[in-house]
Coordinates of C-alpha atoms in Angstrom, one line a residue:
M440 CA 48.0 -0.7 -70.5
P441 CA 46.8 0.7 -73.8
I442 CA 47.9 -1.3 -76.8
P443 CA 50.8 0.2 -78.8
K444 CA 49.6 2.4 -81.6
L445 CA 51.1 4.4 -84.5
I446 CA 49.4 7.8 -84.6
K447 CA 50.1 10.9 -86.9
E448 CA 50.1 14.1 -84.8
N449 CA 50.9 17.6 -86.1
G450 CA 52.5 16.2 -89.2
V451 CA 54.7 13.6 -87.6
Y452 CA 54.2 9.9 -86.7
N453 CA 54.5 8.8 -83.1
L454 CA 54.6 5.2 -81.9
Y455 CA 52.8 5.1 -78.5
V456 CA 53.8 2.4 -76.0
D457 CA 52.2 2.3 -72.6
G458 CA 50.4 5.5 -73.6
K459 CA 53.7 7.5 -74.3
P460 CA 55.7 8.2 -77.4
Y461 CA 58.5 5.6 -78.0
I462 CA 61.6 5.7 -80.1
A463 CA 63.4 2.3 -80.6
L464 CA 67.2 2.3 -80.2
A465 CA 67.3 -1.3 -81.3
G466 CA 69.3 -4.2 -82.7
E467 CA 68.2 -7.1 -84.8
L468 CA 69.4 -10.6 -84.0
H469 CA 70.8 -13.1 -86.4
N470 CA 68.1 -15.3 -88.0
S471 CA 68.6 -18.4 -85.9
S472 CA 69.5 -16.9 -82.5
A473 CA 66.0 -16.8 -81.1
S474 CA 65.3 -20.5 -82.0
N475 CA 66.8 -21.7 -78.7
L476 CA 66.3 -20.2 -75.2
D477 CA 69.6 -21.6 -73.8
Y478 CA 71.5 -20.0 -76.7
M479 CA 69.8 -16.7 -76.0
N480 CA 70.8 -16.8 -72.4
K481 CA 74.4 -17.7 -73.1
K482 CA 75.2 -16.1 -76.5
V483 CA 72.9 -13.2 -76.9
W484 CA 71.7 -11.4 -73.8
P485 CA 75.1 -11.0 -72.1
Y486 CA 76.4 -9.2 -75.2
L487 CA 73.4 -6.8 -75.5
R488 CA 73.6 -5.3 -72.0
D489 CA 76.4 -2.8 -72.6
L490 CA 74.9 -1.5 -75.9
H491 CA 72.2 0.7 -74.2
L492 CA 69.4 -0.8 -76.3
N493 CA 65.8 -0.3 -75.4
T494 CA 64.5 -2.7 -78.1
V495 CA 65.4 -6.0 -79.6
I496 CA 64.2 -7.2 -82.9
L497 CA 64.0 -11.0 -83.4
P498 CA 62.2 -13.7 -85.4
V499 CA 59.4 -16.1 -84.5
Y500 CA 59.2 -19.1 -86.7
W501 CA 56.1 -20.7 -88.3
E502 CA 57.9 -24.0 -88.5
L503 CA 58.5 -24.1 -84.7
I504 CA 55.1 -22.7 -83.8
E505 CA 53.1 -25.2 -86.0
P506 CA 55.4 -28.2 -86.4
E507 CA 52.4 -30.4 -87.1
Q508 CA 49.4 -29.0 -89.0
G509 CA 46.9 -27.7 -86.5
K510 CA 49.1 -28.3 -83.5
F511 CA 50.6 -25.1 -82.0
E512 CA 53.5 -24.7 -79.6
F513 CA 54.3 -21.4 -77.9
D514 CA 56.8 -22.3 -75.2
L515 CA 59.7 -20.8 -77.2
L516 CA 57.7 -17.5 -77.7
N517 CA 56.8 -17.4 -74.0
G518 CA 60.4 -17.9 -73.0
V519 CA 61.7 -15.2 -75.2
I520 CA 59.1 -12.7 -73.9
E521 CA 60.1 -13.6 -70.3
Q522 CA 63.8 -13.1 -71.1
A523 CA 63.1 -9.7 -72.6
R524 CA 61.1 -8.7 -69.5
T525 CA 64.1 -9.8 -67.3
E526 CA 66.4 -7.7 -69.5
N527 CA 64.0 -4.7 -69.4
V528 CA 63.8 -4.3 -73.2
R529 CA 60.9 -4.3 -75.6
L530 CA 60.5 -6.6 -78.5
V531 CA 59.6 -6.2 -82.2
L532 CA 58.8 -9.7 -83.5
L533 CA 59.5 -10.8 -87.1
W534 CA 56.9 -13.3 -88.4
F535 CA 59.0 -15.7 -90.4
G536 CA 56.1 -17.3 -92.2
L537 CA 55.7 -18.0 -95.9
W538 CA 58.6 -15.8 -97.0
K539 CA 62.0 -14.8 -95.6
N540 CA 64.4 -13.0 -98.0
G541 CA 62.3 -14.1 -101.0
I542 CA 62.5 -17.8 -100.0
S543 CA 60.1 -20.1 -98.2
S544 CA 62.7 -21.5 -95.8
Y545 CA 60.8 -21.1 -92.5
V546 CA 57.6 -22.8 -93.4
P547 CA 56.8 -26.1 -91.6
G548 CA 58.0 -29.4 -93.0
W549 CA 54.4 -30.4 -93.8
V550 CA 54.1 -27.4 -96.1
K551 CA 57.5 -27.9 -97.8
K552 CA 56.7 -31.6 -98.5
D553 CA 53.3 -31.0 -99.9
Y554 CA 54.4 -29.0 -102.9
S555 CA 51.3 -29.9 -104.9
T556 CA 49.0 -28.1 -102.4
Y557 CA 51.4 -25.4 -101.6
F558 CA 52.8 -24.8 -105.0
R559 CA 56.0 -23.1 -105.8
A560 CA 56.7 -20.0 -108.0
V561 CA 58.4 -20.9 -111.2
H562 CA 61.4 -19.2 -112.8
F563 CA 61.3 -18.0 -116.4
N564 CA 63.1 -21.1 -117.6
G565 CA 60.3 -23.3 -116.1
V566 CA 62.3 -24.5 -113.1
A567 CA 60.4 -24.5 -109.8
S568 CA 61.9 -22.3 -107.1
D569 CA 62.1 -22.7 -103.3
T570 CA 59.6 -19.8 -103.0
I571 CA 56.0 -20.7 -102.5
S572 CA 53.9 -18.6 -104.9
P573 CA 52.0 -15.6 -103.5
L574 CA 49.2 -16.7 -105.8
C575 CA 48.8 -20.0 -103.9
D576 CA 45.6 -19.6 -102.0
K577 CA 46.0 -22.6 -99.8
A578 CA 49.5 -21.5 -98.6
V579 CA 48.3 -18.0 -97.8
E580 CA 45.3 -19.5 -95.9
A581 CA 47.6 -21.7 -93.9
D582 CA 50.0 -18.8 -93.0
A583 CA 47.0 -16.5 -92.1
N584 CA 45.7 -19.2 -89.8
A585 CA 49.1 -19.7 -88.1
F586 CA 49.6 -16.0 -87.8
T587 CA 46.1 -15.6 -86.2
Q588 CA 46.9 -18.3 -83.6
F589 CA 50.2 -16.6 -82.9
M590 CA 48.6 -13.2 -82.4
T591 CA 45.8 -14.8 -80.3
H592 CA 48.4 -16.3 -78.0
L593 CA 50.5 -13.1 -77.9
K594 CA 47.5 -11.1 -76.7
K595 CA 46.9 -13.7 -74.0
V596 CA 50.4 -13.6 -72.6
D597 CA 51.4 -10.0 -73.3
G598 CA 48.3 -8.0 -74.0
D599 CA 48.6 -6.4 -70.5
R600 CA 52.4 -5.9 -70.6
N601 CA 53.3 -4.5 -74.1
T602 CA 56.6 -6.3 -74.1
V603 CA 56.0 -6.8 -77.8
I604 CA 55.3 -3.5 -79.4
M605 CA 55.2 -4.2 -83.2
I606 CA 55.1 -7.1 -85.6
Q607 CA 56.8 -7.4 -89.0
V608 CA 54.8 -9.6 -91.3
E609 CA 57.2 -11.9 -93.2
N610 CA 60.7 -10.7 -94.1
E611 CA 62.0 -9.0 -97.3
I612 CA 59.1 -10.3 -99.4
G613 CA 59.5 -10.9 -103.1
F614 CA 60.6 -13.4 -105.8
L615 CA 64.3 -13.9 -106.3
G616 CA 65.8 -15.2 -109.5
S617 CA 63.1 -14.1 -111.9
D618 CA 61.0 -11.0 -112.5
R619 CA 57.7 -12.9 -111.8
D620 CA 56.2 -16.3 -111.2
Y621 CA 55.9 -18.2 -114.5
S622 CA 53.7 -21.1 -113.1
D623 CA 50.7 -22.0 -115.2
F624 CA 48.4 -20.4 -112.7
A625 CA 50.4 -17.2 -112.6
N626 CA 50.7 -17.0 -116.4
A627 CA 46.9 -17.2 -116.7
E628 CA 46.5 -14.4 -114.1
F629 CA 49.2 -12.3 -115.8
N630 CA 47.2 -12.3 -119.0
R631 CA 43.9 -11.4 -117.4
P632 CA 42.6 -7.8 -117.4
L633 CA 44.0 -5.6 -114.6
P634 CA 42.1 -5.5 -111.3
A635 CA 39.8 -2.5 -111.1
V636 CA 41.7 -1.1 -108.1
V637 CA 44.9 -1.1 -110.1
E638 CA 43.2 0.5 -113.1
S639 CA 41.8 3.3 -110.9
L640 CA 45.1 3.8 -109.0
Y641 CA 47.3 4.2 -112.1
G642 CA 44.9 5.3 -114.8
V643 CA 45.7 2.3 -117.0
S644 CA 43.8 -0.6 -118.6
G645 CA 44.1 -3.9 -120.4
T646 CA 46.4 -6.7 -119.2
W647 CA 49.4 -6.2 -116.9
K648 CA 51.7 -6.0 -119.9
E649 CA 49.4 -3.5 -121.7
G650 CA 49.1 -1.4 -118.6
F651 CA 52.7 -1.4 -117.3
A652 CA 54.9 -2.4 -120.2
D653 CA 58.4 -3.3 -119.1
D654 CA 57.4 -3.0 -115.4
A655 CA 54.5 -5.3 -115.7
A656 CA 56.1 -8.4 -114.1
E657 CA 57.2 -6.5 -111.0
Y658 CA 53.9 -4.7 -110.5
F659 CA 52.0 -8.0 -111.0
M660 CA 54.1 -9.6 -108.3
A661 CA 53.7 -6.6 -106.0
Y662 CA 49.9 -6.8 -106.3
H663 CA 49.8 -10.5 -105.4
Y664 CA 52.3 -10.2 -102.6
A665 CA 50.5 -7.2 -101.1
Q666 CA 47.2 -9.1 -101.5
A667 CA 48.6 -12.1 -99.6
I668 CA 50.1 -10.0 -96.9
E669 CA 46.8 -8.1 -96.4
R670 CA 45.1 -11.4 -95.9
I671 CA 47.6 -12.6 -93.4
A672 CA 48.0 -9.3 -91.5
S673 CA 44.3 -8.5 -91.3
A674 CA 43.5 -11.9 -89.9
G675 CA 46.0 -11.4 -87.1
A676 CA 45.0 -7.8 -86.5
K677 CA 41.4 -8.8 -85.9
V678 CA 42.4 -10.6 -82.8
Y679 CA 45.2 -8.3 -81.6
P680 CA 45.7 -5.1 -83.5
L681 CA 49.4 -4.3 -82.8
P682 CA 51.1 -2.1 -85.4
L683 CA 52.0 -4.4 -88.3
F684 CA 54.7 -3.5 -90.9
V685 CA 56.7 -5.0 -93.8
N686 CA 60.3 -4.5 -94.7
A687 CA 62.1 -4.2 -98.0
W688 CA 65.2 -5.7 -99.6
L689 CA 66.0 -2.5 -101.6
E690 CA 66.1 -2.1 -105.3
Q691 CA 69.8 -2.0 -106.4
F692 CA 72.3 -2.6 -109.2
P693 CA 71.7 -4.0 -111.8
W694 CA 68.2 -2.6 -111.2
R695 CA 66.4 -5.7 -112.5
P696 CA 63.6 -7.3 -110.5
G697 CA 64.7 -10.8 -109.6
T698 CA 68.2 -9.7 -108.7
Y699 CA 66.4 -8.2 -105.7
P700 CA 63.0 -9.7 -104.6
S701 CA 60.5 -8.8 -107.3
G702 CA 57.2 -7.6 -105.9
G703 CA 58.6 -6.6 -102.5
P704 CA 57.6 -3.3 -101.0
I705 CA 60.3 -1.1 -102.5
A706 CA 59.7 2.6 -102.8
K707 CA 58.5 2.6 -106.4
V708 CA 55.6 0.2 -105.7
M709 CA 54.7 1.5 -102.3
R710 CA 51.7 3.3 -103.7
L711 CA 50.3 0.0 -104.9
W712 CA 51.1 -1.8 -101.7
K713 CA 49.4 0.9 -99.6
A714 CA 46.2 0.5 -101.7
I715 CA 46.1 -3.3 -101.5
A716 CA 47.4 -3.8 -98.0
P717 CA 45.8 -1.1 -95.8
T718 CA 46.4 -3.1 -92.6
I719 CA 50.2 -2.5 -92.9
C720 CA 51.1 0.7 -91.1
L721 CA 54.5 1.4 -92.6
Y722 CA 57.1 0.3 -95.1
A723 CA 60.6 -0.2 -93.7
P724 CA 63.9 -0.2 -95.6
D725 CA 66.7 -2.6 -94.8
I726 CA 69.7 -0.4 -95.5
Y727 CA 72.9 -2.1 -96.4
L728 CA 73.7 0.2 -99.3
P729 CA 76.1 3.1 -98.7
N730 CA 73.7 5.9 -99.8
F731 CA 72.0 6.0 -96.4
A732 CA 70.7 9.6 -96.6
E733 CA 69.2 9.1 -100.0
I734 CA 67.3 6.0 -98.9
C735 CA 66.0 7.8 -95.8
E736 CA 64.6 10.5 -98.1
E737 CA 63.0 7.9 -100.3
Y738 CA 61.3 6.1 -97.5
T739 CA 59.9 9.2 -95.8
A740 CA 58.2 10.3 -99.0
N741 CA 54.5 9.5 -99.6
D742 CA 53.6 10.0 -95.9
N743 CA 55.7 6.9 -94.7
P744 CA 57.3 7.1 -91.3
L745 CA 60.9 6.1 -91.1
F746 CA 61.5 2.8 -89.3
I747 CA 64.8 1.0 -90.0
P748 CA 64.7 -2.6 -88.7
E749 CA 68.0 -3.6 -90.4
V750 CA 70.9 -1.4 -91.1
R751 CA 74.6 -1.8 -91.9
R752 CA 76.9 -3.4 -89.3
D753 CA 79.9 -1.3 -90.0
I754 CA 81.0 1.7 -88.0
S755 CA 79.0 4.2 -90.1
S756 CA 75.9 3.2 -88.2
A757 CA 77.3 4.9 -85.0
T758 CA 76.8 8.2 -86.9
N759 CA 73.8 7.3 -89.1
V760 CA 71.6 6.9 -86.1
F761 CA 72.0 10.6 -85.2
Y762 CA 71.0 11.6 -88.8
A763 CA 68.0 9.3 -88.9
L764 CA 66.5 10.6 -85.7
G765 CA 67.4 14.3 -86.2
K766 CA 66.6 14.7 -89.9
H767 CA 63.8 12.2 -90.4
D768 CA 62.2 11.7 -87.0
A769 CA 63.0 8.0 -87.3
L770 CA 61.0 5.7 -85.0
C771 CA 63.5 2.9 -85.0
F772 CA 67.2 2.3 -85.9
S773 CA 68.5 -1.2 -85.7
P774 CA 71.8 -2.7 -86.9
F775 CA 71.7 -6.4 -87.9
G776 CA 73.4 -9.2 -86.0
I777 CA 73.5 -7.1 -82.9
E778 CA 74.7 -9.9 -80.6
D779 CA 78.1 -9.8 -82.3
F780 CA 78.8 -6.1 -81.6
M781 CA 80.2 -6.5 -78.1
A782 CA 81.1 -10.2 -78.2
P783 CA 84.7 -11.2 -77.6
S784 CA 85.3 -12.0 -81.3
E785 CA 83.5 -10.1 -84.0
N786 CA 81.9 -12.9 -85.9
G787 CA 80.7 -10.6 -88.6
D788 CA 84.2 -10.2 -89.9
N789 CA 84.2 -13.7 -91.2
I790 CA 81.0 -13.6 -93.4
D791 CA 81.5 -15.7 -96.5
P792 CA 81.9 -13.2 -99.4
T793 CA 80.4 -15.8 -101.8
I794 CA 77.1 -15.5 -99.8
M795 CA 77.2 -11.7 -100.2
M796 CA 77.8 -12.1 -103.9
A797 CA 75.0 -14.5 -104.3
L798 CA 72.6 -12.1 -102.5
N799 CA 74.0 -9.1 -104.4
I800 CA 74.9 -7.4 -101.1
E801 CA 77.9 -5.1 -100.6
N802 CA 80.2 -7.0 -98.2
S803 CA 81.3 -3.8 -96.4
G804 CA 77.8 -3.4 -94.9
F805 CA 78.1 -6.6 -93.0
V806 CA 81.6 -6.3 -91.7
L807 CA 82.1 -5.2 -88.1
N808 CA 85.1 -2.8 -87.8
G809 CA 85.0 -1.7 -84.2
T810 CA 81.3 -0.8 -84.4
G811 CA 80.2 -2.0 -81.0
P812 CA 81.8 0.6 -78.6
Y813 CA 80.9 3.5 -80.9
L814 CA 77.3 2.4 -81.3
A815 CA 77.0 1.8 -77.6
R816 CA 78.1 5.4 -76.9
S817 CA 75.8 6.8 -79.5
Y818 CA 72.9 4.8 -78.0
E819 CA 73.9 5.9 -74.5
L820 CA 73.8 9.6 -75.5
L821 CA 70.5 9.3 -77.4
G822 CA 68.9 7.0 -74.9
N823 CA 69.3 9.6 -72.2
M824 CA 67.7 12.3 -74.3
L825 CA 64.8 10.6 -76.0
G826 CA 62.3 12.8 -74.2
V827 CA 64.1 15.8 -75.5
I828 CA 64.2 14.4 -79.0
Q829 CA 60.5 13.6 -78.8
K830 CA 59.8 17.2 -77.7
Y831 CA 61.3 18.6 -80.9
R832 CA 60.2 16.0 -83.5
G833 CA 58.3 17.7 -86.2
T834 CA 58.8 21.2 -84.9
G835 CA 61.5 22.3 -87.4
K836 CA 63.8 23.1 -84.6
M837 CA 65.7 19.8 -84.9
T838 CA 67.6 18.4 -87.9
G839 CA 70.4 16.0 -88.7
F840 CA 73.4 16.2 -91.0
L841 CA 75.6 13.5 -92.5
Q842 CA 78.9 13.6 -94.3
G843 CA 78.7 12.9 -98.0
H844 CA 80.9 14.2 -100.8
E845 CA 80.6 17.8 -99.6
A846 CA 83.0 19.5 -97.1
G847 CA 80.1 20.5 -94.9
C848 CA 76.6 22.1 -94.9
I849 CA 74.8 25.2 -93.8
L850 CA 71.8 24.8 -91.4
S851 CA 69.3 27.6 -91.1
F852 CA 67.6 28.5 -87.8
S853 CA 65.5 31.4 -86.6
K854 CA 68.4 33.8 -85.6
Y855 CA 71.5 32.1 -86.8
D856 CA 72.9 30.1 -89.7
I857 CA 75.2 27.3 -88.6
R858 CA 78.1 26.2 -90.7
I859 CA 78.9 22.5 -90.2
T860 CA 82.3 21.3 -91.4
Y861 CA 82.8 17.6 -91.6
N862 CA 86.1 16.5 -90.2
R863 CA 87.5 13.7 -92.4
L864 CA 88.3 11.0 -89.9
P865 CA 90.9 8.3 -90.4
D866 CA 90.0 4.9 -91.9
G867 CA 88.4 2.7 -89.3
K868 CA 86.6 5.7 -87.7
P869 CA 82.9 6.7 -88.1
V870 CA 81.8 9.1 -90.8
S871 CA 81.1 12.6 -89.7
G872 CA 77.5 13.6 -88.7
G873 CA 75.0 14.3 -86.0
L874 CA 71.9 16.2 -85.0
V875 CA 71.3 19.7 -83.7
I876 CA 68.4 21.0 -81.6
E877 CA 67.5 24.7 -81.3
V878 CA 66.5 24.9 -77.7
S879 CA 65.9 28.6 -77.9
E880 CA 67.0 31.4 -80.3
D881 CA 70.4 31.6 -78.5
E882 CA 70.8 28.0 -77.3
F883 CA 71.7 24.9 -79.2
V884 CA 72.6 21.3 -78.4
F885 CA 74.7 19.2 -80.8
V886 CA 75.2 15.4 -80.6
G887 CA 77.2 13.4 -83.0
I888 CA 80.7 12.5 -84.3
G889 CA 83.5 14.4 -86.1
F890 CA 82.4 17.9 -87.1
S891 CA 83.2 21.5 -86.4
I892 CA 80.6 24.3 -85.7
E893 CA 80.5 27.9 -86.6
F894 CA 77.6 30.3 -85.9
L895 CA 76.8 32.9 -88.5
P896 CA 74.4 35.8 -88.1
K897 CA 71.7 36.1 -90.7
R898 CA 73.0 37.9 -93.8
S899 CA 70.8 41.0 -93.1
N900 CA 71.9 41.2 -89.5
P901 CA 74.9 43.6 -88.8
M902 CA 75.4 42.1 -85.3
Q903 CA 78.5 40.1 -84.3
T904 CA 78.1 36.7 -82.6
G905 CA 79.7 35.7 -79.3
Y906 CA 79.5 32.8 -77.0
V907 CA 78.1 33.0 -73.5
K908 CA 79.1 29.4 -72.7
I909 CA 80.3 26.3 -74.6
E910 CA 79.8 23.1 -72.5
E911 CA 80.7 19.5 -73.0
G912 CA 78.2 17.2 -71.3
M913 CA 75.3 14.9 -71.9
F914 CA 71.7 14.4 -71.0
V915 CA 70.8 12.2 -68.0
Q916 CA 67.2 11.2 -68.0
D917 CA 66.5 14.2 -70.3
Q918 CA 68.3 16.7 -68.0
W919 CA 71.5 18.4 -69.3
V920 CA 74.5 17.6 -67.1
A921 CA 77.5 19.8 -67.9
G922 CA 81.1 18.7 -68.2
R923 CA 84.0 21.0 -69.1
V924 CA 83.3 24.6 -70.0
L925 CA 85.2 25.3 -73.3
N926 CA 85.2 29.1 -73.2
G927 CA 89.0 29.2 -73.5
D928 CA 91.2 28.0 -76.4
E929 CA 89.2 24.8 -76.9
G930 CA 86.2 26.8 -78.1
A931 CA 87.4 30.3 -78.9
Y932 CA 88.6 29.4 -82.4
K933 CA 86.6 26.4 -83.4
I934 CA 83.8 24.4 -81.7
K935 CA 84.1 20.8 -82.5
I936 CA 83.1 17.3 -81.6
G937 CA 85.9 14.8 -82.1
R938 CA 86.2 11.2 -83.2
S939 CA 83.9 9.7 -80.6
P940 CA 80.2 10.3 -80.1
A941 CA 79.7 13.3 -77.8
A942 CA 77.4 16.2 -77.0
I943 CA 78.0 20.0 -76.8
R944 CA 75.7 22.8 -75.6
V945 CA 76.2 26.3 -76.9
E946 CA 74.7 29.5 -75.6
L947 CA 75.2 32.6 -77.7
Y948 CA 74.7 36.4 -77.7
Q949 CA 75.0 39.1 -80.3
Y950 CA 76.7 42.5 -80.0
K951 CA 78.0 45.4 -82.0

């Protein structure tokens, strides 16, 4: 089988798996779930089977792969891959190496204990952090070596199967608690002249402070994190060039680096990251903030394909997935802590709010409120029409829409304008939204939740619009299977999709 690849074709990015375009309807596991195979068999896989996932995102841990320096253990990795094959899902693996959520919590014990060799980043007040500095050459070298061994083994056991389709290098990189590293070594580097590549990229000169003023600390950290990631990623890619990406803990209130991980690949420093880390194929937002549509717009700018490895756990995700795929040609949508969604008790409801406050994360994004069954239905509908979605990606004949503060929106197609009215659903129900495909000038398919549809002729067209047929239904293996025909009262006055994920096909004609 050919190795998975990310390729830009006709203005849109496609992820090829087994030589065919692939869209990941995914879920990411909790951080520790994949550290034990028995736990996976008992507490994870049974609760994923009814969600209609095609992809699972889970960590691999440097501390478990290299528990002693130079001695590598891959039984856990081998077991997880075998389990995924049994479950008939693909994997995206997260390399929990030097940094996870801005902290060095998954490095091996021999790295943690030798804090002289693998020195820590220092806060503004001079106190050492629990984050190994990205300027620590020995630490980056050790991570790059472990990552290379991991990729070498992965190629050996999976290179002909493509169970693993992508790798995320580290997780939510950056420095928490301070705008930059204030270690002696970092201070010296901060006061040196800017690297030539940075001067050329931004048209600035002098030191970091002289070139970037108040943003100097964050850009300094972004440069050094990107440099470290490129060293790690390129080492692994040389032996097994799977698509490699990084994810971002997003910039947010109070908009000060250090309250979110300073130097991470947020949108405003993506240009710098791209220049310094060319091995990285895309920059992925972890979206827990409520302004989902705005973040999708931000992360599809600058020729970046939309890949969402972590997204809110609440019920809004059952709608947001339609918007991401329809509007932004997303390659992946993946709520976090996915093993909870169909479990007997929704563990996510009991997340400690003090943890959320410490991480500056809105608690509502982590609370399950009936999400599982809604998301399962959304994934079932989409999973059966991925070939159809793939056909229309990048053509201008497919788009998405999502309830915001407006009452609705107007979508313009070749022969008709479509007025979408968002139906305000009760608390505890998903927000309104979906996607629409113009199959032909007079035929449309809608998939989503909670909206009404009205077709309007173009303003310059004197013709009236009528319906040949309005059908409920769904795709099954990319073929439309009709349900009820709604040409009577149900469709004569208003075409609508109700509170649960559903699909409608509409065929129109014009008359006078």
